Amino acid sequence: MRNLLNFLLKYNNLIVFLILEGIAFYLLANGNHYHNSRIVNGFQGITRGVNERISNTKTYLSLREINSDLAAQNSSLRDTLRALKQEQSIGFTDVTDTVAGQKYKYTPARVINNSVNRQKNYFTIDKGTRQGIQPDMAVICGNSAAGMIVGCSENFSVAISMLNLDFRLSARLKSNGYFGSLTWDGKNYRYALLNEIPQHIALNVGDTIETTAYSAIFPEGIPIGTVDEYKKSGSDFYVIKVALFTDFKKLNYVDVIADLQRDERLGLENRFK
Amino acid sequence: MINSALRLILSGILLILFQILILNNIQFSGYVNPYVYIMIIMMIPSLTPAWLLLIAAFSAGLVIDLFSGSPGMHAGATVLAAFSRPFVLRLIAPRDGYESGSDLSLAVYGLRWFFIYASAIVLIHHTALFFLEVFRFEGFFRTILRILVSSAFTLGFILLLEYYRKGK
């Protein structure tokens, strides 16, 4: 204690100096937008490097799993190809559709930062405006919905995860086409909720839920999950618990879907609002 | 004693008003921003406790900050200048040392001594201030140029004010 007091007495000027400079820096960092953003950017530069390294290692460790996923996807694609070829050989002819052109464009990307344990989860991917990514594009993992791009820098983009309280997605039952809105209740990262499905329709556990084209973000018919259980709530609608296809805890390789006709469609729709 | 402290505070307020009302409105080619208010740090008599000096400098910087909308910038620079003042004084001490509580002015210690003293404090303050302002090391030499040009102008103003004080 005595030593401590002696120490404080000996260096009191230095201590006053450091305290005052600390206050000045605190004010500088908090009161000026420019300084604040410089400091925050500096820290983010450091953490981004670390994040990238961590995710590189993680990717390496799960290569075996990714490999088998890819093999499965390959074989299913080959199946589809075979089926299409069969159809063609039965009598359909190949017509190049020059009027419509290509509607969706896929860009593969890697997830370099992700979380599932917050109430508002976002993930970061390693592609940005330079690679043609824009906000409001859909993100799928394998063949199931995963999220939506909300912000881009030159080389990175941040997507809002389906596991976010602010996330809304128009979704429908594959079997009969009734649509509702899909949200997350913030509880379990494997399940989401589908609301606004009227109670008069027949519902079965295991029914597939897929996206609609209403949002002009996701293409139609991207699988989301299956009905895990459903309850009749007090109102006229079911509360449906949906088991998600996408496992957000091992989100790794994703595809970003650009709707090439989105601007045209929204432009037309806006004229009637 | 109380009288001289009162006069010191009054001249501090006058300097701050001069800075805020006149000098802060001078825009000359983007290089010249004289900050004469740091004379406050120089005028405080020798052998004042260092913590008092630091707090006075911090308050002066903070007031300037409040009026120029740059919280923390001037405060940080003035505190650094005040902290280095004892070291500067020790380095350039005259042969027979400082008189206790003496006025550290041109009138008492002469032009040569005061010029070195003022330039050291002004350079330390301006270097800290301008680097805090740009907050980056890109364009390093441009910042250095701004520091030197502004320091020269500040020094000019301070010498003028010192001669005015001496004449009184």
PDB file of N, CA, C and O in Angstrom, chain A residues 66-130:
ATOM      1  N   ILE A  66     -17.517 -31.501 -47.412  1.00  0.00           N
ATOM      2  CA  ILE A  66     -17.848 -30.711 -48.603  1.00  0.00           C
ATOM      3  C   ILE A  66     -17.761 -31.569 -49.843  1.00  0.00           C
ATOM      4  O   ILE A  66     -18.607 -31.521 -50.737  1.00  0.00           O
ATOM      5  N   ASN A  67     -16.717 -32.393 -49.871  1.00  0.00           N
ATOM      6  CA  ASN A  67     -16.511 -33.285 -50.996  1.00  0.00           C
ATOM      7  C   ASN A  67     -17.721 -34.189 -51.216  1.00  0.00           C
ATOM      8  O   ASN A  67     -18.228 -34.313 -52.336  1.00  0.00           O
ATOM      9  N   SER A  68     -18.188 -34.784 -50.115  1.00  0.00           N
ATOM     10  CA  SER A  68     -19.302 -35.718 -50.284  1.00  0.00           C
ATOM     11  C   SER A  68     -20.567 -34.969 -50.674  1.00  0.00           C
ATOM     12  O   SER A  68     -21.362 -35.451 -51.483  1.00  0.00           O
ATOM     13  N   ASP A  69     -20.742 -33.748 -50.120  1.00  0.00           N
ATOM     14  CA  ASP A  69     -21.872 -32.914 -50.532  1.00  0.00           C
ATOM     15  C   ASP A  69     -21.845 -32.664 -52.030  1.00  0.00           C
ATOM     16  O   ASP A  69     -22.843 -32.794 -52.730  1.00  0.00           O
ATOM     17  N   LEU A  70     -20.648 -32.284 -52.505  1.00  0.00           N
ATOM     18  CA  LEU A  70     -20.502 -31.965 -53.920  1.00  0.00           C
ATOM     19  C   LEU A  70     -20.779 -33.185 -54.774  1.00  0.00           C
ATOM     20  O   LEU A  70     -21.428 -33.099 -55.820  1.00  0.00           O
ATOM     21  N   ALA A  71     -20.283 -34.351 -54.297  1.00  0.00           N
ATOM     22  CA  ALA A  71     -20.518 -35.583 -55.050  1.00  0.00           C
ATOM     23  C   ALA A  71     -22.012 -35.857 -55.152  1.00  0.00           C
ATOM     24  O   ALA A  71     -22.527 -36.189 -56.231  1.00  0.00           O
ATOM     25  N   ALA A  72     -22.724 -35.661 -54.017  1.00  0.00           N
ATOM     26  CA  ALA A  72     -24.168 -35.893 -54.025  1.00  0.00           C
ATOM     27  C   ALA A  72     -24.857 -34.939 -54.994  1.00  0.00           C
ATOM     28  O   ALA A  72     -25.709 -35.335 -55.792  1.00  0.00           O
ATOM     29  N   GLN A  73     -24.418 -33.668 -54.935  1.00  0.00           N
ATOM     30  CA  GLN A  73     -25.025 -32.675 -55.820  1.00  0.00           C
ATOM     31  C   GLN A  73     -24.763 -33.023 -57.277  1.00  0.00           C
ATOM     32  O   GLN A  73     -25.648 -32.936 -58.120  1.00  0.00           O
ATOM     33  N   ASN A  74     -23.512 -33.432 -57.542  1.00  0.00           N
ATOM     34  CA  ASN A  74     -23.138 -33.850 -58.890  1.00  0.00           C
ATOM     35  C   ASN A  74     -24.065 -34.933 -59.417  1.00  0.00           C
ATOM     36  O   ASN A  74     -24.569 -34.863 -60.528  1.00  0.00           O
ATOM     37  N   SER A  75     -24.260 -35.928 -58.569  1.00  0.00           N
ATOM     38  CA  SER A  75     -25.040 -37.065 -59.048  1.00  0.00           C
ATOM     39  C   SER A  75     -26.490 -36.647 -59.289  1.00  0.00           C
ATOM     40  O   SER A  75     -27.105 -37.078 -60.262  1.00  0.00           O
ATOM     41  N   SER A  76     -27.013 -35.767 -58.407  1.00  0.00           N
ATOM     42  CA  SER A  76     -28.397 -35.356 -58.634  1.00  0.00           C
ATOM     43  C   SER A  76     -28.510 -34.522 -59.904  1.00  0.00           C
ATOM     44  O   SER A  76     -29.482 -34.621 -60.649  1.00  0.00           O
ATOM     45  N   LEU A  77     -27.474 -33.698 -60.162  1.00  0.00           N
ATOM     46  CA  LEU A  77     -27.479 -32.915 -61.403  1.00  0.00           C
ATOM     47  C   LEU A  77     -27.430 -33.837 -62.616  1.00  0.00           C
ATOM     48  O   LEU A  77     -28.104 -33.616 -63.614  1.00  0.00           O
ATOM     49  N   ARG A  78     -26.591 -34.871 -62.477  1.00  0.00           N
ATOM     50  CA  ARG A  78     -26.475 -35.820 -63.584  1.00  0.00           C
ATOM     51  C   ARG A  78     -27.828 -36.499 -63.838  1.00  0.00           C
ATOM     52  O   ARG A  78     -28.222 -36.714 -64.975  1.00  0.00           O
ATOM     53  N   ASP A  79     -28.504 -36.817 -62.721  1.00  0.00           N
ATOM     54  CA  ASP A  79     -29.854 -37.395 -62.839  1.00  0.00           C
ATOM     55  C   ASP A  79     -30.765 -36.479 -63.645  1.00  0.00           C
ATOM     56  O   ASP A  79     -31.432 -36.898 -64.577  1.00  0.00           O
ATOM     57  N   THR A  80     -30.774 -35.186 -63.243  1.00  0.00           N
ATOM     58  CA  THR A  80     -31.635 -34.229 -63.921  1.00  0.00           C
ATOM     59  C   THR A  80     -31.299 -34.142 -65.392  1.00  0.00           C
ATOM     60  O   THR A  80     -32.176 -34.107 -66.261  1.00  0.00           O
ATOM     61  N   LEU A  81     -29.983 -34.104 -65.645  1.00  0.00           N
ATOM     62  CA  LEU A  81     -29.527 -34.006 -67.032  1.00  0.00           C
ATOM     63  C   LEU A  81     -30.048 -35.181 -67.839  1.00  0.00           C
ATOM     64  O   LEU A  81     -30.586 -35.026 -68.943  1.00  0.00           O
ATOM     65  N   ARG A  82     -29.919 -36.373 -67.249  1.00  0.00           N
ATOM     66  CA  ARG A  82     -30.381 -37.587 -67.915  1.00  0.00           C
ATOM     67  C   ARG A  82     -31.870 -37.476 -68.217  1.00  0.00           C
ATOM     68  O   ARG A  82     -32.321 -37.719 -69.337  1.00  0.00           O
ATOM     69  N   ALA A  83     -32.617 -37.023 -67.217  1.00  0.00           N
ATOM     70  CA  ALA A  83     -34.064 -36.912 -67.383  1.00  0.00           C
ATOM     71  C   ALA A  83     -34.393 -35.927 -68.505  1.00  0.00           C
ATOM     72  O   ALA A  83     -35.249 -36.184 -69.351  1.00  0.00           O
ATOM     73  N   LEU A  84     -33.684 -34.803 -68.520  1.00  0.00           N
ATOM     74  CA  LEU A  84     -33.948 -33.797 -69.547  1.00  0.00           C
ATOM     75  C   LEU A  84     -33.635 -34.337 -70.930  1.00  0.00           C
ATOM     76  O   LEU A  84     -34.369 -34.121 -71.888  1.00  0.00           O
ATOM     77  N   LYS A  85     -32.499 -35.071 -71.015  1.00  0.00           N
ATOM     78  CA  LYS A  85     -32.098 -35.629 -72.308  1.00  0.00           C
ATOM     79  C   LYS A  85     -33.152 -36.607 -72.798  1.00  0.00           C
ATOM     80  O   LYS A  85     -33.501 -36.642 -73.975  1.00  0.00           O
ATOM     81  N   GLN A  86     -33.672 -37.371 -71.849  1.00  0.00           N
ATOM     82  CA  GLN A  86     -34.714 -38.332 -72.181  1.00  0.00           C
ATOM     83  C   GLN A  86     -35.912 -37.614 -72.796  1.00  0.00           C
ATOM     84  O   GLN A  86     -36.389 -37.967 -73.860  1.00  0.00           O
ATOM     85  N   GLU A  87     -36.320 -36.533 -72.073  1.00  0.00           N
ATOM     86  CA  GLU A  87     -37.458 -35.773 -72.566  1.00  0.00           C
ATOM     87  C   GLU A  87     -37.221 -35.307 -73.988  1.00  0.00           C
ATOM     88  O   GLU A  87     -38.076 -35.405 -74.855  1.00  0.00           O
ATOM     89  N   GLN A  88     -36.007 -34.807 -74.207  1.00  0.00           N
ATOM     90  CA  GLN A  88     -35.695 -34.298 -75.529  1.00  0.00           C
ATOM     91  C   GLN A  88     -35.803 -35.377 -76.592  1.00  0.00           C
ATOM     92  O   GLN A  88     -36.396 -35.193 -77.628  1.00  0.00           O
ATOM     93  N   SER A  89     -35.233 -36.532 -76.227  1.00  0.00           N
ATOM     94  CA  SER A  89     -35.207 -37.583 -77.234  1.00  0.00           C
ATOM     95  C   SER A  89     -36.595 -38.118 -77.520  1.00  0.00           C
ATOM     96  O   SER A  89     -36.853 -38.692 -78.564  1.00  0.00           O
ATOM     97  N   ILE A  90     -37.531 -37.884 -76.582  1.00  0.00           N
ATOM     98  CA  ILE A  90     -38.888 -38.357 -76.845  1.00  0.00           C
ATOM     99  C   ILE A  90     -39.541 -37.527 -77.951  1.00  0.00           C
ATOM    100  O   ILE A  90     -40.392 -37.979 -78.670  1.00  0.00           O
ATOM    101  N   GLY A  91     -39.125 -36.295 -78.109  1.00  0.00           N
ATOM    102  CA  GLY A  91     -39.735 -35.561 -79.204  1.00  0.00           C
ATOM    103  C   GLY A  91     -39.711 -34.057 -79.083  1.00  0.00           C
ATOM    104  O   GLY A  91     -40.096 -33.350 -79.995  1.00  0.00           O
ATOM    105  N   PHE A  92     -39.252 -33.558 -77.916  1.00  0.00           N
ATOM    106  CA  PHE A  92     -39.176 -32.105 -77.833  1.00  0.00           C
ATOM    107  C   PHE A  92     -37.967 -31.607 -78.605  1.00  0.00           C
ATOM    108  O   PHE A  92     -36.949 -32.269 -78.660  1.00  0.00           O
ATOM    109  N   THR A  93     -38.073 -30.420 -79.158  1.00  0.00           N
ATOM    110  CA  THR A  93     -36.903 -29.857 -79.820  1.00  0.00           C
ATOM    111  C   THR A  93     -36.379 -28.698 -79.002  1.00  0.00           C
ATOM    112  O   THR A  93     -37.131 -28.044 -78.291  1.00  0.00           O
ATOM    113  N   ASP A  94     -35.109 -28.490 -79.133  1.00  0.00           N
ATOM    114  CA  ASP A  94     -34.445 -27.433 -78.374  1.00  0.00           C
ATOM    115  C   ASP A  94     -34.685 -26.098 -79.062  1.00  0.00           C
ATOM    116  O   ASP A  94     -34.378 -25.914 -80.225  1.00  0.00           O
ATOM    117  N   VAL A  95     -35.266 -25.130 -78.319  1.00  0.00           N
ATOM    118  CA  VAL A  95     -35.511 -23.811 -78.897  1.00  0.00           C
ATOM    119  C   VAL A  95     -34.735 -22.784 -78.084  1.00  0.00           C
ATOM    120  O   VAL A  95     -34.846 -22.730 -76.870  1.00  0.00           O
ATOM    121  N   THR A  96     -33.943 -21.987 -78.758  1.00  0.00           N
ATOM    122  CA  THR A  96     -33.254 -20.918 -78.046  1.00  0.00           C
ATOM    123  C   THR A  96     -34.233 -19.761 -77.829  1.00  0.00           C
ATOM    124  O   THR A  96     -34.779 -19.212 -78.773  1.00  0.00           O
ATOM    125  N   ASP A  97     -34.442 -19.418 -76.573  1.00  0.00           N
ATOM    126  CA  ASP A  97     -35.427 -18.394 -76.277  1.00  0.00           C
ATOM    127  C   ASP A  97     -34.735 -17.032 -76.314  1.00  0.00           C
ATOM    128  O   ASP A  97     -34.120 -16.596 -75.356  1.00  0.00           O
ATOM    129  N   THR A  98     -34.832 -16.344 -77.431  1.00  0.00           N
ATOM    130  CA  THR A  98     -34.111 -15.082 -77.575  1.00  0.00           C
ATOM    131  C   THR A  98     -34.886 -13.911 -76.985  1.00  0.00           C
ATOM    132  O   THR A  98     -34.371 -12.823 -76.838  1.00  0.00           O
ATOM    133  N   VAL A  99     -36.153 -14.103 -76.660  1.00  0.00           N
ATOM    134  CA  VAL A  99     -36.955 -13.002 -76.137  1.00  0.00           C
ATOM    135  C   VAL A  99     -36.677 -12.813 -74.645  1.00  0.00           C
ATOM    136  O   VAL A  99     -36.364 -11.731 -74.183  1.00  0.00           O
ATOM    137  N   ALA A 100     -36.782 -13.917 -73.907  1.00  0.00           N
ATOM    138  CA  ALA A 100     -36.672 -13.811 -72.455  1.00  0.00           C
ATOM    139  C   ALA A 100     -35.223 -13.682 -72.007  1.00  0.00           C
ATOM    140  O   ALA A 100     -34.900 -12.916 -71.124  1.00  0.00           O
ATOM    141  N   GLY A 101     -34.334 -14.399 -72.660  1.00  0.00           N
ATOM    142  CA  GLY A 101     -32.942 -14.381 -72.213  1.00  0.00           C
ATOM    143  C   GLY A 101     -32.789 -15.067 -70.876  1.00  0.00           C
ATOM    144  O   GLY A 101     -33.712 -15.708 -70.375  1.00  0.00           O
ATOM    145  N   GLN A 102     -31.638 -14.883 -70.280  1.00  0.00           N
ATOM    146  CA  GLN A 102     -31.369 -15.531 -69.002  1.00  0.00           C
ATOM    147  C   GLN A 102     -32.043 -14.743 -67.889  1.00  0.00           C
ATOM    148  O   GLN A 102     -32.012 -13.528 -67.882  1.00  0.00           O
ATOM    149  N   LYS A 103     -32.673 -15.447 -66.948  1.00  0.00           N
ATOM    150  CA  LYS A 103     -33.375 -14.727 -65.889  1.00  0.00           C
ATOM    151  C   LYS A 103     -32.553 -14.661 -64.600  1.00  0.00           C
ATOM    152  O   LYS A 103     -32.553 -13.652 -63.929  1.00  0.00           O
ATOM    153  N   TYR A 104     -31.877 -15.732 -64.266  1.00  0.00           N
ATOM    154  CA  TYR A 104     -31.109 -15.741 -63.012  1.00  0.00           C
ATOM    155  C   TYR A 104     -29.652 -16.035 -63.289  1.00  0.00           C
ATOM    156  O   TYR A 104     -29.325 -16.804 -64.185  1.00  0.00           O
ATOM    157  N   LYS A 105     -28.802 -15.398 -62.503  1.00  0.00           N
ATOM    158  CA  LYS A 105     -27.379 -15.655 -62.654  1.00  0.00           C
ATOM    159  C   LYS A 105     -26.836 -16.084 -61.291  1.00  0.00           C
ATOM    160  O   LYS A 105     -27.116 -15.446 -60.267  1.00  0.00           O
ATOM    161  N   TYR A 106     -26.069 -17.151 -61.260  1.00  0.00           N
ATOM    162  CA  TYR A 106     -25.538 -17.686 -60.005  1.00  0.00           C
ATOM    163  C   TYR A 106     -24.072 -17.316 -59.862  1.00  0.00           C
ATOM    164  O   TYR A 106     -23.308 -17.393 -60.812  1.00  0.00           O
ATOM    165  N   THR A 107     -23.690 -16.906 -58.670  1.00  0.00           N
ATOM    166  CA  THR A 107     -22.285 -16.643 -58.373  1.00  0.00           C
ATOM    167  C   THR A 107     -21.907 -17.421 -57.120  1.00  0.00           C
ATOM    168  O   THR A 107     -22.523 -17.236 -56.078  1.00  0.00           O
ATOM    169  N   PRO A 108     -20.903 -18.301 -57.208  1.00  0.00           N
ATOM    170  CA  PRO A 108     -20.502 -19.023 -55.993  1.00  0.00           C
ATOM    171  C   PRO A 108     -19.696 -18.108 -55.077  1.00  0.00           C
ATOM    172  O   PRO A 108     -18.999 -17.210 -55.538  1.00  0.00           O
ATOM    173  N   ALA A 109     -19.818 -18.316 -53.785  1.00  0.00           N
ATOM    174  CA  ALA A 109     -19.069 -17.503 -52.828  1.00  0.00           C
ATOM    175  C   ALA A 109     -18.801 -18.329 -51.584  1.00  0.00           C
ATOM    176  O   ALA A 109     -19.423 -19.375 -51.380  1.00  0.00           O
ATOM    177  N   ARG A 110     -17.855 -17.847 -50.776  1.00  0.00           N
ATOM    178  CA  ARG A 110     -17.548 -18.551 -49.537  1.00  0.00           C
ATOM    179  C   ARG A 110     -17.937 -17.689 -48.353  1.00  0.00           C
ATOM    180  O   ARG A 110     -17.749 -16.476 -48.374  1.00  0.00           O
ATOM    181  N   VAL A 111     -18.476 -18.333 -47.325  1.00  0.00           N
ATOM    182  CA  VAL A 111     -18.836 -17.611 -46.109  1.00  0.00           C
ATOM    183  C   VAL A 111     -17.593 -17.466 -45.253  1.00  0.00           C
ATOM    184  O   VAL A 111     -16.935 -18.461 -44.947  1.00  0.00           O
ATOM    185  N   ILE A 112     -17.231 -16.210 -44.900  1.00  0.00           N
ATOM    186  CA  ILE A 112     -16.014 -16.030 -44.104  1.00  0.00           C
ATOM    187  C   ILE A 112     -16.311 -15.562 -42.692  1.00  0.00           C
ATOM    188  O   ILE A 112     -15.412 -15.450 -41.879  1.00  0.00           O
ATOM    189  N   ASN A 113     -17.576 -15.235 -42.420  1.00  0.00           N
ATOM    190  CA  ASN A 113     -17.915 -14.902 -41.030  1.00  0.00           C
ATOM    191  C   ASN A 113     -19.393 -15.209 -40.860  1.00  0.00           C
ATOM    192  O   ASN A 113     -20.191 -14.931 -41.742  1.00  0.00           O
ATOM    193  N   ASN A 114     -19.755 -15.777 -39.734  1.00  0.00           N
ATOM    194  CA  ASN A 114     -21.124 -16.254 -39.580  1.00  0.00           C
ATOM    195  C   ASN A 114     -21.437 -16.389 -38.094  1.00  0.00           C
ATOM    196  O   ASN A 114     -20.553 -16.577 -37.280  1.00  0.00           O
ATOM    197  N   SER A 115     -22.699 -16.243 -37.756  1.00  0.00           N
ATOM    198  CA  SER A 115     -23.096 -16.504 -36.375  1.00  0.00           C
ATOM    199  C   SER A 115     -24.492 -17.098 -36.381  1.00  0.00           C
ATOM    200  O   SER A 115     -25.263 -16.876 -37.315  1.00  0.00           O
ATOM    201  N   VAL A 116     -24.824 -17.873 -35.365  1.00  0.00           N
ATOM    202  CA  VAL A 116     -26.184 -18.407 -35.239  1.00  0.00           C
ATOM    203  C   VAL A 116     -26.752 -18.129 -33.864  1.00  0.00           C
ATOM    204  O   VAL A 116     -27.912 -18.391 -33.608  1.00  0.00           O
ATOM    205  N   ASN A 117     -25.926 -17.582 -32.964  1.00  0.00           N
ATOM    206  CA  ASN A 117     -26.363 -17.515 -31.571  1.00  0.00           C
ATOM    207  C   ASN A 117     -26.897 -16.148 -31.157  1.00  0.00           C
ATOM    208  O   ASN A 117     -27.212 -15.920 -30.020  1.00  0.00           O
ATOM    209  N   ARG A 118     -26.972 -15.185 -32.103  1.00  0.00           N
ATOM    210  CA  ARG A 118     -27.528 -13.888 -31.732  1.00  0.00           C
ATOM    211  C   ARG A 118     -28.991 -13.840 -32.149  1.00  0.00           C
ATOM    212  O   ARG A 118     -29.501 -14.753 -32.786  1.00  0.00           O
ATOM    213  N   GLN A 119     -29.643 -12.743 -31.786  1.00  0.00           N
ATOM    214  CA  GLN A 119     -31.030 -12.572 -32.227  1.00  0.00           C
ATOM    215  C   GLN A 119     -31.076 -12.018 -33.644  1.00  0.00           C
ATOM    216  O   GLN A 119     -32.021 -12.227 -34.370  1.00  0.00           O
ATOM    217  N   LYS A 120     -30.029 -11.267 -34.022  1.00  0.00           N
ATOM    218  CA  LYS A 120     -29.963 -10.727 -35.369  1.00  0.00           C
ATOM    219  C   LYS A 120     -28.662 -11.212 -35.993  1.00  0.00           C
ATOM    220  O   LYS A 120     -27.624 -10.591 -35.834  1.00  0.00           O
ATOM    221  N   ASN A 121     -28.754 -12.331 -36.684  1.00  0.00           N
ATOM    222  CA  ASN A 121     -27.548 -12.918 -37.244  1.00  0.00           C
ATOM    223  C   ASN A 121     -27.312 -12.430 -38.668  1.00  0.00           C
ATOM    224  O   ASN A 121     -28.238 -12.293 -39.452  1.00  0.00           O
ATOM    225  N   TYR A 122     -26.049 -12.183 -38.965  1.00  0.00           N
ATOM    226  CA  TYR A 122     -25.637 -11.837 -40.317  1.00  0.00           C
ATOM    227  C   TYR A 122     -24.465 -12.729 -40.679  1.00  0.00           C
ATOM    228  O   TYR A 122     -23.794 -13.266 -39.808  1.00  0.00           O
ATOM    229  N   PHE A 123     -24.227 -12.935 -41.963  1.00  0.00           N
ATOM    230  CA  PHE A 123     -22.968 -13.572 -42.336  1.00  0.00           C
ATOM    231  C   PHE A 123     -22.291 -12.792 -43.461  1.00  0.00           C
ATOM    232  O   PHE A 123     -22.931 -12.047 -44.195  1.00  0.00           O
ATOM    233  N   THR A 124     -20.966 -12.946 -43.541  1.00  0.00           N
ATOM    234  CA  THR A 124     -20.174 -12.210 -44.524  1.00  0.00           C
ATOM    235  C   THR A 124     -19.668 -13.183 -45.581  1.00  0.00           C
ATOM    236  O   THR A 124     -19.240 -14.276 -45.240  1.00  0.00           O
ATOM    237  N   ILE A 125     -19.728 -12.783 -46.852  1.00  0.00           N
ATOM    238  CA  ILE A 125     -19.179 -13.633 -47.902  1.00  0.00           C
ATOM    239  C   ILE A 125     -18.037 -12.907 -48.600  1.00  0.00           C
ATOM    240  O   ILE A 125     -17.893 -11.698 -48.473  1.00  0.00           O
ATOM    241  N   ASP A 126     -17.211 -13.674 -49.303  1.00  0.00           N
ATOM    242  CA  ASP A 126     -15.969 -13.105 -49.839  1.00  0.00           C
ATOM    243  C   ASP A 126     -16.118 -12.559 -51.255  1.00  0.00           C
ATOM    244  O   ASP A 126     -15.151 -12.508 -51.999  1.00  0.00           O
ATOM    245  N   LYS A 127     -17.326 -12.183 -51.638  1.00  0.00           N
ATOM    246  CA  LYS A 127     -17.490 -11.543 -52.952  1.00  0.00           C
ATOM    247  C   LYS A 127     -18.208 -10.219 -52.730  1.00  0.00           C
ATOM    248  O   LYS A 127     -19.030 -10.096 -51.816  1.00  0.00           O
ATOM    249  N   GLY A 128     -17.912  -9.233 -53.584  1.00  0.00           N
ATOM    250  CA  GLY A 128     -18.538  -7.929 -53.416  1.00  0.00           C
ATOM    251  C   GLY A 128     -18.911  -7.312 -54.745  1.00  0.00           C
ATOM    252  O   GLY A 128     -19.058  -8.021 -55.744  1.00  0.00           O
ATOM    253  N   THR A 129     -19.038  -5.995 -54.755  1.00  0.00           N
ATOM    254  CA  THR A 129     -19.503  -5.314 -55.975  1.00  0.00           C
ATOM    255  C   THR A 129     -18.587  -5.606 -57.160  1.00  0.00           C
ATOM    256  O   THR A 129     -19.026  -5.637 -58.287  1.00  0.00           O
ATOM    257  N   ARG A 130     -17.307  -5.820 -56.884  1.00  0.00           N
ATOM    258  CA  ARG A 130     -16.383  -6.088 -57.974  1.00  0.00           C
ATOM    259  C   ARG A 130     -16.739  -7.377 -58.702  1.00  0.00           C
ATOM    260  O   ARG A 130     -16.460  -7.547 -59.882  1.00  0.00           O
TER     261      ARG A 130
END
